[in-house]
PDB file of C-alpha atoms in Angstrom:
ATOM      1  CA  UNK A   1      12.366  21.620  -4.075  1.00 77.00           C
ATOM      2  CA  UNK A   2      15.208  19.874  -2.271  1.00 78.00           C
ATOM      3  CA  UNK A   3      14.783  18.676   1.309  1.00 80.00           C
ATOM      4  CA  UNK A   4      17.836  20.678   2.362  1.00 78.00           C
ATOM      5  CA  UNK A   5      16.640  23.916   0.731  1.00 84.00           C
ATOM      6  CA  UNK A   6      15.190  27.069   2.303  1.00 85.00           C
ATOM      7  CA  UNK A   7      12.164  26.603   0.038  1.00 90.00           C
ATOM      8  CA  UNK A   8      11.371  23.266   1.681  1.00 89.00           C
ATOM      9  CA  UNK A   9      11.908  24.731   5.162  1.00 89.00           C
ATOM     10  CA  UNK A  10       9.120  27.279   4.651  1.00 92.00           C
ATOM     11  CA  UNK A  11       6.967  24.675   2.896  1.00 93.00           C
ATOM     12  CA  UNK A  12       7.325  22.291   5.859  1.00 92.00           C
ATOM     13  CA  UNK A  13       6.609  24.850   8.595  1.00 92.00           C
ATOM     14  CA  UNK A  14       3.447  25.934   6.774  1.00 94.00           C
ATOM     15  CA  UNK A  15       2.064  22.501   5.852  1.00 94.00           C
ATOM     16  CA  UNK A  16       2.720  20.715   9.158  1.00 92.00           C
ATOM     17  CA  UNK A  17       0.786  23.072  11.514  1.00 93.00           C
ATOM     18  CA  UNK A  18      -1.978  23.437   8.918  1.00 95.00           C
ATOM     19  CA  UNK A  19      -2.417  19.650   8.944  1.00 94.00           C
ATOM     20  CA  UNK A  20      -3.246  19.604  12.662  1.00 92.00           C
ATOM     21  CA  UNK A  21      -5.433  22.712  12.454  1.00 93.00           C
ATOM     22  CA  UNK A  22      -7.680  21.256   9.750  1.00 94.00           C
ATOM     23  CA  UNK A  23     -10.605  18.900  10.507  1.00 94.00           C
ATOM     24  CA  UNK A  24      -9.663  15.268   9.914  1.00 92.00           C
ATOM     25  CA  UNK A  25     -11.858  14.859   6.813  1.00 92.00           C
ATOM     26  CA  UNK A  26      -9.961  17.620   4.986  1.00 94.00           C
ATOM     27  CA  UNK A  27      -6.403  16.679   5.939  1.00 95.00           C
ATOM     28  CA  UNK A  28      -5.865  14.329   3.016  1.00 95.00           C
ATOM     29  CA  UNK A  29      -6.711  17.202   0.653  1.00 96.00           C
ATOM     30  CA  UNK A  30      -4.019  19.386   2.200  1.00 96.00           C
ATOM     31  CA  UNK A  31      -1.421  16.612   2.021  1.00 95.00           C
ATOM     32  CA  UNK A  32      -2.308  15.734  -1.575  1.00 96.00           C
ATOM     33  CA  UNK A  33      -2.282  19.365  -2.727  1.00 96.00           C
ATOM     34  CA  UNK A  34       1.011  19.957  -0.903  1.00 95.00           C
ATOM     35  CA  UNK A  35       2.535  16.821  -2.415  1.00 94.00           C
ATOM     36  CA  UNK A  36       1.474  17.896  -5.916  1.00 93.00           C
ATOM     37  CA  UNK A  37       2.974  21.338  -5.375  1.00 93.00           C
ATOM     38  CA  UNK A  38       6.157  19.780  -3.991  1.00 93.00           C
ATOM     39  CA  UNK A  39       6.588  17.601  -7.086  1.00 91.00           C
ATOM     40  CA  UNK A  40       5.654  20.304  -9.587  1.00 91.00           C
ATOM     41  CA  UNK A  41       8.437  22.572  -8.310  1.00 89.00           C
ATOM     42  CA  UNK A  42      10.879  20.238 -10.103  1.00 84.00           C
ATOM     43  CA  UNK A  43       9.266  19.966 -13.564  1.00 82.00           C
ATOM     44  CA  UNK A  44       5.645  21.094 -13.779  1.00 87.00           C
ATOM     45  CA  UNK A  45       4.471  18.837 -16.599  1.00 86.00           C
ATOM     46  CA  UNK A  46       5.831  15.641 -15.029  1.00 85.00           C
ATOM     47  CA  UNK A  47       2.883  15.599 -12.647  1.00 90.00           C
ATOM     48  CA  UNK A  48       0.983  14.160 -15.630  1.00 90.00           C
ATOM     49  CA  UNK A  49       3.183  11.040 -15.545  1.00 88.00           C
ATOM     50  CA  UNK A  50       2.188  10.351 -11.955  1.00 89.00           C
ATOM     51  CA  UNK A  51      -1.431  11.104 -12.808  1.00 91.00           C
ATOM     52  CA  UNK A  52      -1.333   8.534 -15.622  1.00 91.00           C
ATOM     53  CA  UNK A  53       0.007   5.713 -13.449  1.00 91.00           C
ATOM     54  CA  UNK A  54      -2.194   6.663 -10.481  1.00 93.00           C
ATOM     55  CA  UNK A  55      -5.369   6.380 -12.575  1.00 94.00           C
ATOM     56  CA  UNK A  56      -4.329   3.033 -14.066  1.00 93.00           C
ATOM     57  CA  UNK A  57      -3.283   1.506 -10.743  1.00 94.00           C
ATOM     58  CA  UNK A  58      -6.321   2.808  -8.860  1.00 95.00           C
ATOM     59  CA  UNK A  59      -8.742   1.069 -11.206  1.00 95.00           C
ATOM     60  CA  UNK A  60      -6.440  -1.944 -11.601  1.00 94.00           C
ATOM     61  CA  UNK A  61      -6.491  -2.471  -7.831  1.00 94.00           C
ATOM     62  CA  UNK A  62     -10.305  -2.513  -7.744  1.00 95.00           C
ATOM     63  CA  UNK A  63     -10.536  -4.794 -10.789  1.00 95.00           C
ATOM     64  CA  UNK A  64      -7.938  -7.179  -9.347  1.00 94.00           C
ATOM     65  CA  UNK A  65      -9.848  -7.418  -6.069  1.00 94.00           C
ATOM     66  CA  UNK A  66     -13.148  -8.089  -7.863  1.00 93.00           C
ATOM     67  CA  UNK A  67     -11.750 -10.655 -10.310  1.00 89.00           C
ATOM     68  CA  UNK A  68     -10.591 -14.236 -10.123  1.00 87.00           C
ATOM     69  CA  UNK A  69      -8.189 -16.550 -11.938  1.00 84.00           C
ATOM     70  CA  UNK A  70      -6.642 -15.463 -15.224  1.00 87.00           C
ATOM     71  CA  UNK A  71      -8.674 -12.272 -15.390  1.00 90.00           C
ATOM     72  CA  UNK A  72      -7.250 -11.168 -12.060  1.00 92.00           C
ATOM     73  CA  UNK A  73      -3.730 -11.821 -13.320  1.00 91.00           C
ATOM     74  CA  UNK A  74      -4.363  -9.888 -16.545  1.00 93.00           C
ATOM     75  CA  UNK A  75      -5.288  -6.758 -14.610  1.00 94.00           C
ATOM     76  CA  UNK A  76      -2.109  -7.077 -12.544  1.00 94.00           C
ATOM     77  CA  UNK A  77      -0.009  -7.471 -15.698  1.00 93.00           C
ATOM     78  CA  UNK A  78      -1.689  -4.400 -17.200  1.00 92.00           C
ATOM     79  CA  UNK A  79      -0.713  -2.379 -14.149  1.00 92.00           C
ATOM     80  CA  UNK A  80       2.872  -3.667 -14.126  1.00 93.00           C
ATOM     81  CA  UNK A  81       3.345  -3.085 -17.858  1.00 92.00           C
ATOM     82  CA  UNK A  82       2.100   0.498 -17.552  1.00 91.00           C
ATOM     83  CA  UNK A  83       4.442   1.261 -14.652  1.00 91.00           C
ATOM     84  CA  UNK A  84       7.491  -0.527 -16.033  1.00 90.00           C
ATOM     85  CA  UNK A  85       6.793   0.981 -19.453  1.00 89.00           C
ATOM     86  CA  UNK A  86       6.936   4.520 -18.068  1.00 88.00           C
ATOM     87  CA  UNK A  87      10.128   3.684 -16.173  1.00 85.00           C
ATOM     88  CA  UNK A  88      11.704   2.088 -19.257  1.00 83.00           C
ATOM     89  CA  UNK A  89      10.926   5.023 -21.540  1.00 83.00           C
ATOM     90  CA  UNK A  90      12.233   7.745 -19.258  1.00 81.00           C
ATOM     91  CA  UNK A  91      15.113   5.922 -17.606  1.00 78.00           C
ATOM     92  CA  UNK A  92      16.362   3.302 -20.061  1.00 78.00           C
ATOM     93  CA  UNK A  93      15.266   4.322 -23.572  1.00 76.00           C
ATOM     94  CA  UNK A  94      18.411   6.314 -24.435  1.00 76.00           C
ATOM     95  CA  UNK A  95      20.617   3.725 -22.710  1.00 76.00           C
ATOM     96  CA  UNK A  96      19.133   0.931 -24.823  1.00 77.00           C
ATOM     97  CA  UNK A  97      19.377   3.127 -27.917  1.00 78.00           C
ATOM     98  CA  UNK A  98      23.102   3.656 -27.245  1.00 80.00           C
ATOM     99  CA  UNK A  99      23.613  -0.094 -27.098  1.00 79.00           C
ATOM    100  CA  UNK A 100      21.612  -0.574 -30.284  1.00 76.00           C
ATOM    101  CA  UNK A 101      23.802   2.007 -32.051  1.00 79.00           C
ATOM    102  CA  UNK A 102      26.907   0.171 -30.844  1.00 77.00           C
ATOM    103  CA  UNK A 103      25.667  -3.222 -32.047  1.00 81.00           C
ATOM    104  CA  UNK A 104      24.506  -1.935 -35.425  1.00 76.00           C
ATOM    105  CA  UNK A 105      27.760  -0.017 -35.877  1.00 78.00           C
ATOM    106  CA  UNK A 106      29.758  -3.221 -35.418  1.00 77.00           C
ATOM    107  CA  UNK A 107      27.982  -4.826 -38.379  1.00 80.00           C
ATOM    108  CA  UNK A 108      28.103  -1.759 -40.604  1.00 76.00           C
ATOM    109  CA  UNK A 109      24.621  -0.341 -40.055  1.00 78.00           C
ATOM    110  CA  UNK A 110      23.512   3.042 -38.787  1.00 77.00           C
ATOM    111  CA  UNK A 111      20.936   3.431 -36.048  1.00 72.00           C
ATOM    112  CA  UNK A 112      18.158   5.785 -37.156  1.00 72.00           C
ATOM    113  CA  UNK A 113      16.083   5.480 -33.986  1.00 72.00           C
ATOM    114  CA  UNK A 114      15.876   9.011 -32.512  1.00 76.00           C
ATOM    115  CA  UNK A 115      17.011   9.832 -28.996  1.00 73.00           C
ATOM    116  CA  UNK A 116      14.672  11.411 -26.462  1.00 72.00           C
ATOM    117  CA  UNK A 117      15.728  14.864 -25.295  1.00 74.00           C
ATOM    118  CA  UNK A 118      14.004  14.668 -21.930  1.00 73.00           C
ATOM    119  CA  UNK A 119      14.936  15.073 -18.299  1.00 72.00           C
ATOM    120  CA  UNK A 120      14.537  12.069 -16.044  1.00 72.00           C
ATOM    121  CA  UNK A 121      11.551  12.702 -13.729  1.00 77.00           C
ATOM    122  CA  UNK A 122      12.880  12.980 -10.193  1.00 79.00           C
ATOM    123  CA  UNK A 123      12.051  10.037  -7.945  1.00 80.00           C
ATOM    124  CA  UNK A 124      10.641   8.039 -10.866  1.00 83.00           C
ATOM    125  CA  UNK A 125      11.905   4.686  -9.580  1.00 82.00           C
ATOM    126  CA  UNK A 126      10.591   5.315  -6.078  1.00 84.00           C
ATOM    127  CA  UNK A 127       7.016   6.218  -6.945  1.00 84.00           C
ATOM    128  CA  UNK A 128       6.892   3.591  -9.716  1.00 87.00           C
ATOM    129  CA  UNK A 129       7.790   0.754  -7.349  1.00 87.00           C
ATOM    130  CA  UNK A 130       5.536   2.250  -4.666  1.00 88.00           C
ATOM    131  CA  UNK A 131       2.624   1.991  -7.100  1.00 90.00           C
ATOM    132  CA  UNK A 132       3.606  -1.526  -8.165  1.00 91.00           C
ATOM    133  CA  UNK A 133       3.799  -2.704  -4.565  1.00 91.00           C
ATOM    134  CA  UNK A 134       0.152  -1.703  -4.151  1.00 94.00           C
ATOM    135  CA  UNK A 135      -1.261  -3.747  -7.034  1.00 94.00           C
ATOM    136  CA  UNK A 136       0.970  -6.709  -6.171  1.00 93.00           C
ATOM    137  CA  UNK A 137      -0.212  -6.710  -2.549  1.00 94.00           C
ATOM    138  CA  UNK A 138      -3.863  -6.429  -3.655  1.00 94.00           C
ATOM    139  CA  UNK A 139      -3.285  -9.361  -6.032  1.00 94.00           C
ATOM    140  CA  UNK A 140      -1.796 -11.418  -3.211  1.00 92.00           C
ATOM    141  CA  UNK A 141      -4.728 -10.618  -0.953  1.00 91.00           C
ATOM    142  CA  UNK A 142      -2.549  -8.785   1.583  1.00 91.00           C
ATOM    143  CA  UNK A 143      -4.231  -5.421   0.972  1.00 92.00           C
ATOM    144  CA  UNK A 144      -7.798  -4.359   0.234  1.00 93.00           C
ATOM    145  CA  UNK A 145      -8.193  -2.170  -2.838  1.00 94.00           C
ATOM    146  CA  UNK A 146      -8.409   1.497  -1.858  1.00 94.00           C
ATOM    147  CA  UNK A 147     -11.789   2.850  -3.020  1.00 94.00           C
ATOM    148  CA  UNK A 148     -11.027   6.491  -2.145  1.00 95.00           C
ATOM    149  CA  UNK A 149      -9.247   7.895  -5.200  1.00 96.00           C
ATOM    150  CA  UNK A 150      -7.823  10.859  -3.281  1.00 95.00           C
ATOM    151  CA  UNK A 151      -6.370   8.676  -0.528  1.00 95.00           C
ATOM    152  CA  UNK A 152      -4.819   6.310  -3.079  1.00 95.00           C
ATOM    153  CA  UNK A 153      -3.320   9.280  -4.939  1.00 95.00           C
ATOM    154  CA  UNK A 154      -1.853  10.504  -1.660  1.00 94.00           C
ATOM    155  CA  UNK A 155      -0.328   7.064  -1.023  1.00 93.00           C
ATOM    156  CA  UNK A 156       1.695   7.416  -4.235  1.00 92.00           C
ATOM    157  CA  UNK A 157       2.272  11.184  -4.014  1.00 91.00           C
ATOM    158  CA  UNK A 158       3.028  11.588  -0.284  1.00 92.00           C
ATOM    159  CA  UNK A 159       5.816  14.181  -0.410  1.00 90.00           C
ATOM    160  CA  UNK A 160       8.097  12.967   2.443  1.00 89.00           C
ATOM    161  CA  UNK A 161       8.857   9.777   0.502  1.00 86.00           C
ATOM    162  CA  UNK A 162       7.957  10.759  -3.065  1.00 84.00           C
ATOM    163  CA  UNK A 163      11.437  11.448  -4.409  1.00 78.00           C
ATOM    164  CA  UNK A 164      13.708   9.543  -2.021  1.00 74.00           C
ATOM    165  CA  UNK A 165      11.723   6.658  -0.551  1.00 69.00           C
ATOM    166  CA  UNK A 166      11.531   4.504   1.393  1.00 77.00           C
ATOM    167  CA  UNK A 167       9.295   2.274  -0.703  1.00 81.00           C
ATOM    168  CA  UNK A 168       6.478   1.260   1.635  1.00 83.00           C
ATOM    169  CA  UNK A 169       4.043  -1.621   1.377  1.00 87.00           C
ATOM    170  CA  UNK A 170       0.466  -0.271   1.243  1.00 91.00           C
ATOM    171  CA  UNK A 171      -0.579  -2.096   4.413  1.00 91.00           C
ATOM    172  CA  UNK A 172       2.040  -0.103   6.333  1.00 89.00           C
ATOM    173  CA  UNK A 173       0.915   3.355   5.297  1.00 90.00           C
ATOM    174  CA  UNK A 174      -2.457   3.493   3.510  1.00 92.00           C
ATOM    175  CA  UNK A 175      -4.538   2.997   6.659  1.00 92.00           C
ATOM    176  CA  UNK A 176      -2.716   5.885   8.359  1.00 92.00           C
ATOM    177  CA  UNK A 177      -4.372   8.373   5.993  1.00 93.00           C
ATOM    178  CA  UNK A 178      -7.794   7.228   7.230  1.00 92.00           C
ATOM    179  CA  UNK A 179      -6.999   7.407  10.946  1.00 91.00           C
ATOM    180  CA  UNK A 180      -7.268  10.737  12.742  1.00 90.00           C
ATOM    181  CA  UNK A 181      -3.848  11.890  13.883  1.00 88.00           C
ATOM    182  CA  UNK A 182      -3.445  13.936  17.059  1.00 90.00           C
ATOM    183  CA  UNK A 183      -0.719  16.433  17.872  1.00 90.00           C
ATOM    184  CA  UNK A 184       1.829  14.795  20.150  1.00 91.00           C
ATOM    185  CA  UNK A 185       4.650  16.946  21.487  1.00 90.00           C
ATOM    186  CA  UNK A 186       6.965  13.988  22.133  1.00 93.00           C
ATOM    187  CA  UNK A 187       6.505  12.700  18.576  1.00 91.00           C
ATOM    188  CA  UNK A 188       7.182  16.155  17.147  1.00 89.00           C
ATOM    189  CA  UNK A 189      10.432  16.482  19.108  1.00 92.00           C
ATOM    190  CA  UNK A 190      11.533  12.989  18.081  1.00 93.00           C
ATOM    191  CA  UNK A 191      10.657  13.714  14.458  1.00 89.00           C
ATOM    192  CA  UNK A 192      12.618  16.961  14.437  1.00 90.00           C
ATOM    193  CA  UNK A 193      15.617  15.136  15.898  1.00 92.00           C
ATOM    194  CA  UNK A 194      15.470  12.574  13.092  1.00 88.00           C
ATOM    195  CA  UNK A 195      15.127  15.334  10.468  1.00 87.00           C
ATOM    196  CA  UNK A 196      18.115  17.198  11.910  1.00 88.00           C
ATOM    197  CA  UNK A 197      20.244  14.053  12.007  1.00 86.00           C
ATOM    198  CA  UNK A 198      19.227  13.218   8.436  1.00 82.00           C
ATOM    199  CA  UNK A 199      20.160  16.708   7.227  1.00 84.00           C
ATOM    200  CA  UNK A 200      23.518  16.404   8.958  1.00 85.00           C
ATOM    201  CA  UNK A 201      24.251  13.098   7.217  1.00 80.00           C
ATOM    202  CA  UNK A 202      23.147  14.543   3.872  1.00 79.00           C
ATOM    203  CA  UNK A 203      24.764  17.988   3.955  1.00 81.00           C
ATOM    204  CA  UNK A 204      27.831  17.416   6.124  1.00 82.00           C
ATOM    205  CA  UNK A 205      28.741  13.816   5.296  1.00 79.00           C
ATOM    206  CA  UNK A 206      27.237  12.621   1.988  1.00 79.00           C
ATOM    207  CA  UNK A 207      27.626  15.884   0.050  1.00 80.00           C
ATOM    208  CA  UNK A 208      31.255  16.202   1.174  1.00 81.00           C
ATOM    209  CA  UNK A 209      32.056  12.621   0.184  1.00 80.00           C
ATOM    210  CA  UNK A 210      30.460  13.152  -3.221  1.00 81.00           C
ATOM    211  CA  UNK A 211      32.952  15.944  -4.020  1.00 84.00           C
ATOM    212  CA  UNK A 212      35.834  13.499  -3.663  1.00 81.00           C
ATOM    213  CA  UNK A 213      34.028  10.665  -5.483  1.00 82.00           C
ATOM    214  CA  UNK A 214      33.051  12.887  -8.432  1.00 81.00           C
ATOM    215  CA  UNK A 215      36.561  14.281  -8.735  1.00 83.00           C
ATOM    216  CA  UNK A 216      38.042  10.767  -8.881  1.00 82.00           C
ATOM    217  CA  UNK A 217      35.518   9.045 -11.142  1.00 79.00           C
ATOM    218  CA  UNK A 218      35.225  11.976 -13.549  1.00 80.00           C
ATOM    219  CA  UNK A 219      38.938  11.532 -14.199  1.00 79.00           C
ATOM    220  CA  UNK A 220      39.357   7.815 -13.465  1.00 72.00           C
ATOM    221  CA  UNK A 221      42.182   7.415 -15.985  1.00 71.00           C
ATOM    222  CA  UNK A 222      44.290   9.837 -13.939  1.00 75.00           C
ATOM    223  CA  UNK A 223      43.852   7.919 -10.686  1.00 72.00           C
ATOM    224  CA  UNK A 224      44.831   4.497  -9.474  1.00 73.00           C
ATOM    225  CA  UNK A 225      45.510   2.414  -6.380  1.00 75.00           C
ATOM    226  CA  UNK A 226      44.482   3.837  -3.036  1.00 80.00           C
ATOM    227  CA  UNK A 227      42.652   6.838  -4.527  1.00 81.00           C
ATOM    228  CA  UNK A 228      40.234   4.618  -6.451  1.00 78.00           C
ATOM    229  CA  UNK A 229      39.816   2.290  -3.482  1.00 80.00           C
ATOM    230  CA  UNK A 230      38.869   5.178  -1.182  1.00 79.00           C
ATOM    231  CA  UNK A 231      36.407   6.579  -3.751  1.00 78.00           C
ATOM    232  CA  UNK A 232      34.871   3.124  -4.156  1.00 76.00           C
ATOM    233  CA  UNK A 233      34.515   2.716  -0.393  1.00 76.00           C
ATOM    234  CA  UNK A 234      32.740   6.076  -0.234  1.00 73.00           C
ATOM    235  CA  UNK A 235      30.379   4.896  -3.017  1.00 72.00           C
ATOM    236  CA  UNK A 236      29.687   1.623  -1.210  1.00 65.00           C
ATOM    237  CA  UNK A 237      28.930   3.515   1.992  1.00 53.00           C
ATOM    238  CA  UNK A 238      26.434   5.647   0.101  1.00 50.00           C
ATOM    239  CA  UNK A 239      24.931   2.537  -1.515  1.00 50.00           C
ATOM    240  CA  UNK A 240      24.466   0.877   1.867  1.00 47.00           C
ATOM    241  CA  UNK A 241      22.639   3.951   3.157  1.00 47.00           C
ATOM    242  CA  UNK A 242      20.439   3.770   0.049  1.00 42.00           C
ATOM    243  CA  UNK A 243      19.666   0.082   0.550  1.00 40.00           C
ATOM    244  CA  UNK A 244      18.619   0.767   4.138  1.00 43.00           C
ATOM    245  CA  UNK A 245      15.673   2.714   2.685  1.00 37.00           C
ATOM    246  CA  UNK A 246      14.145  -0.602   1.705  1.00 36.00           C
TER     247      UNK A 246
END
């Protein structure tokens, strides 16, 4: 479900009013269920990947908070290894395998390590680093471990930032799921203005620039000089917008 799709439009106009109509104690359930649905519309089974890291990091956070010294550090390392391991397998396994094949080929050997025929889970880097920021902040003593499993799951799964960031520190967002939120007309208007401006930048500007960039870089050997410079500038502009997420 893309943010600029009709599917998301109907999803948003159903979930948002329902949030304010529900009693406060049930709102996190709506947001978590909606976030799970949102993510499963991409590839259903990949929700299990998030579930795996959520369970590990939830318990790691509690164990880190209740431990001291080397034991505390071991629980942090366990969390980081689990998260980075998932990221490495899905995002870098085939890349590393390509390089291994190249190196072995140069010395006359064949690489027999199989490739993984899998799709990259959407937003994997974002929710991986979101989860890592939590355990790191708990380790540093900047954030109390979240004891409510549902609220912690929502922190990682929260659909507005699940697939495109920004990556938030837990102390900036976790407490907001515990506080009762009231409908505020001015905030709604301001939010809709930001959404509209974001859609304009995505659909009208970024998507149009990408057509030119793809055409140039997909046939880089046929282009030179000013054409490549312009395409590179467009890429840098997109990169700067990406970095602003952090």
